């Protein structure tokens, strides 16, 4: 498989979706590298991709420590985002090593991130994950609890809220997907308009390989694409 061709095709599709969209938002690409080797990350990085997403702490840490991408990480030419569920006892391994924790969904987790960040005198950027399809199988806070949750987070001064993240249900139902993405954008704009101190509604992270076009049309400005770039995942 030619990674460069995949990337060019993706960039084309992103432009088409942006043209269809009523929003004039730049779209940031997170290449989801989970299960794929560091060689492929390095190859995409050399093609200009800077941001990579991982969903497991252990895999993320082993990639961060890989000598082959050490230099790029150090120079900030390559960043990792944590996009998967984060257990509180694993915060210590990654809180100061990722660009963005995209899966903040519990006060207990916020407390732990904030404590560690305060200790180091750093700010940790996070997205609040919303369970937009209200699915038992997915993490994230309930849509209707978003504002209350963010309000509570304001106490944690070493966490900076940079936006919202959602994983849409795995469905072909375009009407439903559009509706859910639209709801996410409504919440994104609603919270932006409140202009809370310590909250910067910069990223609306939604859209994956099968639904990123719809997500962009409905206002997404950060997509997380794995299989469209890297090919199918092999979990063995
Ligand atoms: C795996 C994953 C993706 C990418 O999925 P693809 O369908 O391969 O594009 C995006 N977001 C999250 C949170 C993921 O876990």
PDB file of C-alpha atoms and ligand atoms in Angstrom:
ATOM      1  CA  UNK A   1       0.000   0.000   0.000  1.00  0.00           C
ATOM      2  CA  UNK A   2       1.260   3.441  -0.872  1.00  0.00           C
ATOM      3  CA  UNK A   3       0.909   5.685   2.141  1.00  0.00           C
ATOM      4  CA  UNK A   4       1.542   8.791   0.098  1.00  0.00           C
ATOM      5  CA  UNK A   5      -1.385   8.003  -2.222  1.00  0.00           C
ATOM      6  CA  UNK A   6      -3.642   7.472   0.787  1.00  0.00           C
ATOM      7  CA  UNK A   7      -2.634  10.808   2.212  1.00  0.00           C
ATOM      8  CA  UNK A   8      -3.138  12.684  -1.058  1.00  0.00           C
ATOM      9  CA  UNK A   9      -6.578  11.122  -1.470  1.00  0.00           C
ATOM     10  CA  UNK A  10      -7.501  12.039   2.095  1.00  0.00           C
ATOM     11  CA  UNK A  11      -6.403  15.649   1.623  1.00  0.00           C
ATOM     12  CA  UNK A  12      -8.548  15.800  -1.532  1.00  0.00           C
ATOM     13  CA  UNK A  13     -11.565  14.414   0.302  1.00  0.00           C
ATOM     14  CA  UNK A  14     -11.057  16.900   3.123  1.00  0.00           C
ATOM     15  CA  UNK A  15     -11.057  19.795   0.649  1.00  0.00           C
ATOM     16  CA  UNK A  16     -14.245  18.550  -1.025  1.00  0.00           C
ATOM     17  CA  UNK A  17     -15.986  18.247   2.332  1.00  0.00           C
ATOM     18  CA  UNK A  18     -14.791  21.714   3.353  1.00  0.00           C
ATOM     19  CA  UNK A  19     -16.210  23.153   0.135  1.00  0.00           C
ATOM     20  CA  UNK A  20     -19.569  21.560   0.854  1.00  0.00           C
ATOM     21  CA  UNK A  21     -19.568  22.772   4.410  1.00  0.00           C
ATOM     22  CA  UNK A  22     -21.118  26.024   5.586  1.00  0.00           C
ATOM     23  CA  UNK A  23     -18.228  26.436   7.971  1.00  0.00           C
ATOM     24  CA  UNK A  24     -14.976  27.907   6.866  1.00  0.00           C
ATOM     25  CA  UNK A  25     -12.872  25.963   9.323  1.00  0.00           C
ATOM     26  CA  UNK A  26      -9.364  24.678   8.879  1.00  0.00           C
ATOM     27  CA  UNK A  27      -9.343  20.960   9.507  1.00  0.00           C
ATOM     28  CA  UNK A  28      -6.559  19.442  11.565  1.00  0.00           C
ATOM     29  CA  UNK A  29      -5.678  15.863  10.774  1.00  0.00           C
ATOM     30  CA  UNK A  30      -4.848  13.378  13.513  1.00  0.00           C
ATOM     31  CA  UNK A  31      -3.414  10.230  11.936  1.00  0.00           C
ATOM     32  CA  UNK A  32      -4.531   7.359  14.143  1.00  0.00           C
ATOM     33  CA  UNK A  33      -1.515   5.073  14.312  1.00  0.00           C
ATOM     34  CA  UNK A  34      -2.751   2.544  16.876  1.00  0.00           C
ATOM     35  CA  UNK A  35      -1.568  -1.018  16.141  1.00  0.00           C
ATOM     36  CA  UNK A  36       0.713   0.268  13.372  1.00  0.00           C
ATOM     37  CA  UNK A  37       4.496   0.307  13.538  1.00  0.00           C
ATOM     38  CA  UNK A  38       6.703   3.310  14.157  1.00  0.00           C
ATOM     39  CA  UNK A  39       8.118   2.994  10.622  1.00  0.00           C
ATOM     40  CA  UNK A  40       4.739   4.002   9.244  1.00  0.00           C
ATOM     41  CA  UNK A  41       4.471   6.925  11.651  1.00  0.00           C
ATOM     42  CA  UNK A  42       7.909   8.021  10.542  1.00  0.00           C
ATOM     43  CA  UNK A  43       6.925   7.726   6.896  1.00  0.00           C
ATOM     44  CA  UNK A  44       3.786   9.849   7.341  1.00  0.00           C
ATOM     45  CA  UNK A  45       5.787  12.309   9.391  1.00  0.00           C
ATOM     46  CA  UNK A  46       8.241  12.707   6.520  1.00  0.00           C
ATOM     47  CA  UNK A  47       5.227  13.366   4.272  1.00  0.00           C
ATOM     48  CA  UNK A  48       4.284  16.272   6.522  1.00  0.00           C
ATOM     49  CA  UNK A  49       1.840  14.724   9.009  1.00  0.00           C
ATOM     50  CA  UNK A  50       2.588  16.032  12.486  1.00  0.00           C
ATOM     51  CA  UNK A  51      -0.143  14.719  14.760  1.00  0.00           C
ATOM     52  CA  UNK A  52      -0.741  11.087  15.607  1.00  0.00           C
ATOM     53  CA  UNK A  53      -3.387   9.475  17.768  1.00  0.00           C
ATOM     54  CA  UNK A  54      -3.043   6.451  20.012  1.00  0.00           C
ATOM     55  CA  UNK A  55      -5.701   4.915  22.215  1.00  0.00           C
ATOM     56  CA  UNK A  56      -3.641   2.745  24.569  1.00  0.00           C
ATOM     57  CA  UNK A  57      -1.240   4.146  27.124  1.00  0.00           C
ATOM     58  CA  UNK A  58       1.250   1.312  26.913  1.00  0.00           C
ATOM     59  CA  UNK A  59       1.484   1.444  23.137  1.00  0.00           C
ATOM     60  CA  UNK A  60       1.712   5.217  23.232  1.00  0.00           C
ATOM     61  CA  UNK A  61       4.589   5.139  25.725  1.00  0.00           C
ATOM     62  CA  UNK A  62       6.526   2.554  23.775  1.00  0.00           C
ATOM     63  CA  UNK A  63       6.190   4.649  20.623  1.00  0.00           C
ATOM     64  CA  UNK A  64       7.194   7.831  22.428  1.00  0.00           C
ATOM     65  CA  UNK A  65      10.344   6.080  23.623  1.00  0.00           C
ATOM     66  CA  UNK A  66      11.228   4.737  20.197  1.00  0.00           C
ATOM     67  CA  UNK A  67      14.626   6.019  19.095  1.00  0.00           C
ATOM     68  CA  UNK A  68      13.553   6.316  15.464  1.00  0.00           C
ATOM     69  CA  UNK A  69      11.194   9.201  16.143  1.00  0.00           C
ATOM     70  CA  UNK A  70      13.018  10.663  19.142  1.00  0.00           C
ATOM     71  CA  UNK A  71      14.418  13.595  17.214  1.00  0.00           C
ATOM     72  CA  UNK A  72      11.098  14.617  15.640  1.00  0.00           C
ATOM     73  CA  UNK A  73       9.336  14.421  18.986  1.00  0.00           C
ATOM     74  CA  UNK A  74      11.992  16.540  20.630  1.00  0.00           C
ATOM     75  CA  UNK A  75      11.753  19.189  17.903  1.00  0.00           C
ATOM     76  CA  UNK A  76       7.965  19.230  18.096  1.00  0.00           C
ATOM     77  CA  UNK A  77       7.701  18.064  14.529  1.00  0.00           C
ATOM     78  CA  UNK A  78       5.724  15.089  15.721  1.00  0.00           C
ATOM     79  CA  UNK A  79       3.080  14.971  18.451  1.00  0.00           C
ATOM     80  CA  UNK A  80       0.931  12.320  19.974  1.00  0.00           C
ATOM     81  CA  UNK A  81      -2.648  12.676  21.121  1.00  0.00           C
ATOM     82  CA  UNK A  82      -4.276  10.286  23.525  1.00  0.00           C
ATOM     83  CA  UNK A  83      -7.644   9.459  22.001  1.00  0.00           C
ATOM     84  CA  UNK A  84      -8.639   6.435  24.072  1.00  0.00           C
ATOM     85  CA  UNK A  85      -9.995   5.904  27.540  1.00  0.00           C
ATOM     86  CA  UNK A  86      -7.483   6.914  30.202  1.00  0.00           C
ATOM     87  CA  UNK A  87      -7.399   5.090  33.505  1.00  0.00           C
ATOM     88  CA  UNK A  88      -6.587   7.364  36.419  1.00  0.00           C
ATOM     89  CA  UNK A  89      -3.637   5.242  37.509  1.00  0.00           C
ATOM     90  CA  UNK A  90      -2.043   5.595  34.072  1.00  0.00           C
ATOM     91  CA  UNK A  91      -2.110   9.392  33.929  1.00  0.00           C
ATOM     92  CA  UNK A  92       1.418   9.551  35.289  1.00  0.00           C
ATOM     93  CA  UNK A  93       2.871   7.860  32.214  1.00  0.00           C
ATOM     94  CA  UNK A  94       1.549  10.303  29.646  1.00  0.00           C
ATOM     95  CA  UNK A  95       0.209  13.605  31.078  1.00  0.00           C
ATOM     96  CA  UNK A  96       3.380  15.518  30.192  1.00  0.00           C
ATOM     97  CA  UNK A  97       4.173  13.679  26.967  1.00  0.00           C
ATOM     98  CA  UNK A  98       1.130  14.243  24.777  1.00  0.00           C
ATOM     99  CA  UNK A  99      -0.076  17.262  22.877  1.00  0.00           C
ATOM    100  CA  UNK A 100      -3.685  16.710  23.797  1.00  0.00           C
ATOM    101  CA  UNK A 101      -5.623  14.320  25.983  1.00  0.00           C
ATOM    102  CA  UNK A 102      -8.800  13.960  23.953  1.00  0.00           C
ATOM    103  CA  UNK A 103     -10.658  11.708  26.350  1.00  0.00           C
ATOM    104  CA  UNK A 104     -11.313  13.684  29.517  1.00  0.00           C
ATOM    105  CA  UNK A 105     -14.637  12.365  30.807  1.00  0.00           C
ATOM    106  CA  UNK A 106     -14.472  12.140  34.610  1.00  0.00           C
ATOM    107  CA  UNK A 107     -13.793  14.560  37.432  1.00  0.00           C
ATOM    108  CA  UNK A 108     -11.611  11.966  39.119  1.00  0.00           C
ATOM    109  CA  UNK A 109      -9.449  11.869  36.028  1.00  0.00           C
ATOM    110  CA  UNK A 110      -9.312  15.662  35.881  1.00  0.00           C
ATOM    111  CA  UNK A 111      -8.211  15.734  39.510  1.00  0.00           C
ATOM    112  CA  UNK A 112      -5.317  13.400  38.832  1.00  0.00           C
ATOM    113  CA  UNK A 113      -4.166  15.218  35.677  1.00  0.00           C
ATOM    114  CA  UNK A 114      -4.415  18.556  37.457  1.00  0.00           C
ATOM    115  CA  UNK A 115      -2.469  17.348  40.480  1.00  0.00           C
ATOM    116  CA  UNK A 116       0.425  16.086  38.369  1.00  0.00           C
ATOM    117  CA  UNK A 117       0.400  19.164  36.144  1.00  0.00           C
ATOM    118  CA  UNK A 118       0.420  21.477  39.148  1.00  0.00           C
ATOM    119  CA  UNK A 119       3.376  19.636  40.596  1.00  0.00           C
ATOM    120  CA  UNK A 120       5.337  20.223  37.400  1.00  0.00           C
ATOM    121  CA  UNK A 121       3.994  23.730  36.948  1.00  0.00           C
ATOM    122  CA  UNK A 122       2.650  22.916  33.494  1.00  0.00           C
ATOM    123  CA  UNK A 123      -0.731  23.178  31.791  1.00  0.00           C
ATOM    124  CA  UNK A 124      -2.196  20.046  30.224  1.00  0.00           C
ATOM    125  CA  UNK A 125      -4.488  20.563  27.239  1.00  0.00           C
ATOM    126  CA  UNK A 126      -7.567  18.355  27.134  1.00  0.00           C
ATOM    127  CA  UNK A 127     -10.732  17.807  25.137  1.00  0.00           C
ATOM    128  CA  UNK A 128     -13.929  16.793  26.851  1.00  0.00           C
ATOM    129  CA  UNK A 129     -15.239  13.550  25.409  1.00  0.00           C
ATOM    130  CA  UNK A 130     -18.968  13.366  24.856  1.00  0.00           C
ATOM    131  CA  UNK A 131     -20.829  10.119  24.304  1.00  0.00           C
ATOM    132  CA  UNK A 132     -22.844  11.622  21.493  1.00  0.00           C
ATOM    133  CA  UNK A 133     -24.715   8.460  20.538  1.00  0.00           C
ATOM    134  CA  UNK A 134     -25.456   7.709  24.187  1.00  0.00           C
ATOM    135  CA  UNK A 135     -24.004   4.216  23.706  1.00  0.00           C
ATOM    136  CA  UNK A 136     -23.192   1.890  26.598  1.00  0.00           C
ATOM    137  CA  UNK A 137     -20.119   0.671  24.735  1.00  0.00           C
ATOM    138  CA  UNK A 138     -18.586   4.129  24.536  1.00  0.00           C
ATOM    139  CA  UNK A 139     -16.897   6.386  27.015  1.00  0.00           C
ATOM    140  CA  UNK A 140     -17.691  10.040  27.467  1.00  0.00           C
ATOM    141  CA  UNK A 141     -20.050  12.201  29.412  1.00  0.00           C
ATOM    142  CA  UNK A 142     -23.693  12.552  28.524  1.00  0.00           C
ATOM    143  CA  UNK A 143     -24.439  15.307  26.034  1.00  0.00           C
ATOM    144  CA  UNK A 144     -26.789  17.126  28.375  1.00  0.00           C
ATOM    145  CA  UNK A 145     -24.196  17.144  31.143  1.00  0.00           C
ATOM    146  CA  UNK A 146     -21.502  18.874  29.095  1.00  0.00           C
ATOM    147  CA  UNK A 147     -21.947  22.336  30.540  1.00  0.00           C
ATOM    148  CA  UNK A 148     -22.118  21.183  34.147  1.00  0.00           C
ATOM    149  CA  UNK A 149     -19.045  19.073  33.620  1.00  0.00           C
ATOM    150  CA  UNK A 150     -17.074  21.925  32.082  1.00  0.00           C
ATOM    151  CA  UNK A 151     -18.236  24.203  34.850  1.00  0.00           C
ATOM    152  CA  UNK A 152     -16.791  21.799  37.401  1.00  0.00           C
ATOM    153  CA  UNK A 153     -13.550  21.575  35.468  1.00  0.00           C
ATOM    154  CA  UNK A 154     -12.966  25.304  35.866  1.00  0.00           C
ATOM    155  CA  UNK A 155     -11.608  24.591  39.347  1.00  0.00           C
ATOM    156  CA  UNK A 156      -8.699  22.675  37.898  1.00  0.00           C
ATOM    157  CA  UNK A 157      -6.376  25.446  36.907  1.00  0.00           C
ATOM    158  CA  UNK A 158      -3.635  23.286  35.417  1.00  0.00           C
ATOM    159  CA  UNK A 159      -5.994  21.790  32.890  1.00  0.00           C
ATOM    160  CA  UNK A 160      -6.892  23.783  29.838  1.00  0.00           C
ATOM    161  CA  UNK A 161     -10.036  22.754  28.016  1.00  0.00           C
ATOM    162  CA  UNK A 162      -9.403  23.091  24.306  1.00  0.00           C
ATOM    163  CA  UNK A 163     -12.639  21.720  22.943  1.00  0.00           C
ATOM    164  CA  UNK A 164     -14.856  18.700  22.547  1.00  0.00           C
ATOM    165  CA  UNK A 165     -14.376  15.211  21.175  1.00  0.00           C
ATOM    166  CA  UNK A 166     -16.884  12.588  20.120  1.00  0.00           C
ATOM    167  CA  UNK A 167     -16.929   9.157  18.544  1.00  0.00           C
ATOM    168  CA  UNK A 168     -20.075   8.713  16.511  1.00  0.00           C
ATOM    169  CA  UNK A 169     -21.919   5.396  16.418  1.00  0.00           C
ATOM    170  CA  UNK A 170     -20.699   2.905  13.867  1.00  0.00           C
ATOM    171  CA  UNK A 171     -23.567   3.254  11.428  1.00  0.00           C
ATOM    172  CA  UNK A 172     -24.217   3.915   7.753  1.00  0.00           C
ATOM    173  CA  UNK A 173     -27.176   6.086   8.683  1.00  0.00           C
ATOM    174  CA  UNK A 174     -26.063   9.425   7.280  1.00  0.00           C
ATOM    175  CA  UNK A 175     -29.093  11.257   8.548  1.00  0.00           C
ATOM    176  CA  UNK A 176     -28.399  10.170  12.111  1.00  0.00           C
ATOM    177  CA  UNK A 177     -24.671  10.924  11.852  1.00  0.00           C
ATOM    178  CA  UNK A 178     -25.355  14.400  10.513  1.00  0.00           C
ATOM    179  CA  UNK A 179     -27.814  15.067  13.281  1.00  0.00           C
ATOM    180  CA  UNK A 180     -25.328  13.994  15.964  1.00  0.00           C
ATOM    181  CA  UNK A 181     -22.476  16.008  14.463  1.00  0.00           C
ATOM    182  CA  UNK A 182     -24.754  19.013  14.256  1.00  0.00           C
ATOM    183  CA  UNK A 183     -25.645  18.612  17.931  1.00  0.00           C
ATOM    184  CA  UNK A 184     -21.959  18.496  18.786  1.00  0.00           C
ATOM    185  CA  UNK A 185     -21.332  21.682  16.868  1.00  0.00           C
ATOM    186  CA  UNK A 186     -24.229  23.390  18.624  1.00  0.00           C
ATOM    187  CA  UNK A 187     -22.722  22.546  21.988  1.00  0.00           C
ATOM    188  CA  UNK A 188     -19.284  23.608  20.804  1.00  0.00           C
ATOM    189  CA  UNK A 189     -20.598  27.022  19.783  1.00  0.00           C
ATOM    190  CA  UNK A 190     -22.758  27.393  22.850  1.00  0.00           C
ATOM    191  CA  UNK A 191     -19.819  26.833  25.176  1.00  0.00           C
ATOM    192  CA  UNK A 192     -17.561  29.065  23.065  1.00  0.00           C
ATOM    193  CA  UNK A 193     -20.042  31.876  23.481  1.00  0.00           C
ATOM    194  CA  UNK A 194     -19.807  31.636  27.259  1.00  0.00           C
ATOM    195  CA  UNK A 195     -16.091  32.474  27.068  1.00  0.00           C
ATOM    196  CA  UNK A 196     -15.198  30.798  30.338  1.00  0.00           C
ATOM    197  CA  UNK A 197     -11.776  31.612  31.638  1.00  0.00           C
ATOM    198  CA  UNK A 198      -9.572  28.557  31.247  1.00  0.00           C
ATOM    199  CA  UNK A 199     -11.642  27.236  28.385  1.00  0.00           C
ATOM    200  CA  UNK A 200     -10.679  27.773  24.782  1.00  0.00           C
ATOM    201  CA  UNK A 201     -13.143  26.109  22.427  1.00  0.00           C
ATOM    202  CA  UNK A 202     -10.607  25.626  19.683  1.00  0.00           C
ATOM    203  CA  UNK A 203     -11.117  22.047  18.556  1.00  0.00           C
ATOM    204  CA  UNK A 204     -14.187  20.101  17.664  1.00  0.00           C
ATOM    205  CA  UNK A 205     -12.711  16.632  17.238  1.00  0.00           C
ATOM    206  CA  UNK A 206     -15.107  14.400  15.347  1.00  0.00           C
ATOM    207  CA  UNK A 207     -14.962  12.260  12.244  1.00  0.00           C
ATOM    208  CA  UNK A 208     -13.109   9.013  11.517  1.00  0.00           C
ATOM    209  CA  UNK A 209     -12.407   7.067   8.311  1.00  0.00           C
ATOM    210  CA  UNK A 210     -16.030   6.235   7.612  1.00  0.00           C
ATOM    211  CA  UNK A 211     -17.643   9.512   8.621  1.00  0.00           C
ATOM    212  CA  UNK A 212     -15.083  12.340   8.419  1.00  0.00           C
ATOM    213  CA  UNK A 213     -16.671  13.922   5.348  1.00  0.00           C
ATOM    214  CA  UNK A 214     -20.033  14.312   7.090  1.00  0.00           C
ATOM    215  CA  UNK A 215     -18.294  15.526  10.236  1.00  0.00           C
ATOM    216  CA  UNK A 216     -16.432  18.253   8.338  1.00  0.00           C
ATOM    217  CA  UNK A 217     -19.609  19.304   6.561  1.00  0.00           C
ATOM    218  CA  UNK A 218     -21.208  19.719   9.989  1.00  0.00           C
ATOM    219  CA  UNK A 219     -18.378  21.774  11.459  1.00  0.00           C
ATOM    220  CA  UNK A 220     -15.611  19.455  12.618  1.00  0.00           C
ATOM    221  CA  UNK A 221     -12.158  21.032  12.605  1.00  0.00           C
ATOM    222  CA  UNK A 222     -10.211  18.005  13.817  1.00  0.00           C
ATOM    223  CA  UNK A 223     -10.580  14.551  12.315  1.00  0.00           C
ATOM    224  CA  UNK A 224      -9.036  11.321  13.580  1.00  0.00           C
ATOM    225  CA  UNK A 225      -8.337   9.023  10.663  1.00  0.00           C
ATOM    226  CA  UNK A 226      -6.769   5.586  10.957  1.00  0.00           C
ATOM    227  CA  UNK A 227      -7.633   2.908   8.412  1.00  0.00           C
ATOM    228  CA  UNK A 228      -8.024   5.295   5.470  1.00  0.00           C
ATOM    229  CA  UNK A 229      -4.358   6.165   5.916  1.00  0.00           C
ATOM    230  CA  UNK A 230      -2.695   3.113   7.414  1.00  0.00           C
ATOM    231  CA  UNK A 231      -4.896   0.340   6.048  1.00  0.00           C
ATOM    232  CA  UNK A 232      -6.715  -2.203   8.149  1.00  0.00           C
ATOM    233  CA  UNK A 233      -5.643  -2.860  11.701  1.00  0.00           C
ATOM    234  CA  UNK A 234      -4.301  -6.221  12.737  1.00  0.00           C
ATOM    235  CA  UNK A 235      -4.968  -6.790  16.413  1.00  0.00           C
ATOM    236  CA  UNK A 236      -2.753  -9.856  16.823  1.00  0.00           C
TER     237      UNK A 236
HETATM  238  C1  LIG B   1      -9.381   3.999  16.146  1.00  0.00           C
HETATM  239  C2  LIG B   1      -9.915   5.347  16.390  1.00  0.00           C
HETATM  240  C3  LIG B   1     -10.080   6.253  15.338  1.00  0.00           C
HETATM  241  C4  LIG B   1      -9.767   5.950  13.882  1.00  0.00           C
HETATM  242  O1  LIG B   1     -10.607   4.988  13.353  1.00  0.00           O
HETATM  243  P1  LIG B   1     -10.633   4.654  11.788  1.00  0.00           P
HETATM  244  O2  LIG B   1     -11.981   4.128  11.553  1.00  0.00           O
HETATM  245  O3  LIG B   1      -9.568   3.642  11.555  1.00  0.00           O
HETATM  246  O4  LIG B   1     -10.362   5.904  11.056  1.00  0.00           O
HETATM  247  C5  LIG B   1     -10.559   7.520  15.654  1.00  0.00           C
HETATM  248  N1  LIG B   1     -10.863   7.867  16.920  1.00  0.00           N
HETATM  249  C6  LIG B   1     -10.714   7.024  17.949  1.00  0.00           C
HETATM  250  C7  LIG B   1     -11.060   7.482  19.325  1.00  0.00           C
HETATM  251  C8  LIG B   1     -10.243   5.730  17.720  1.00  0.00           C
HETATM  252  O5  LIG B   1     -10.110   4.893  18.759  1.00  0.00           O
END
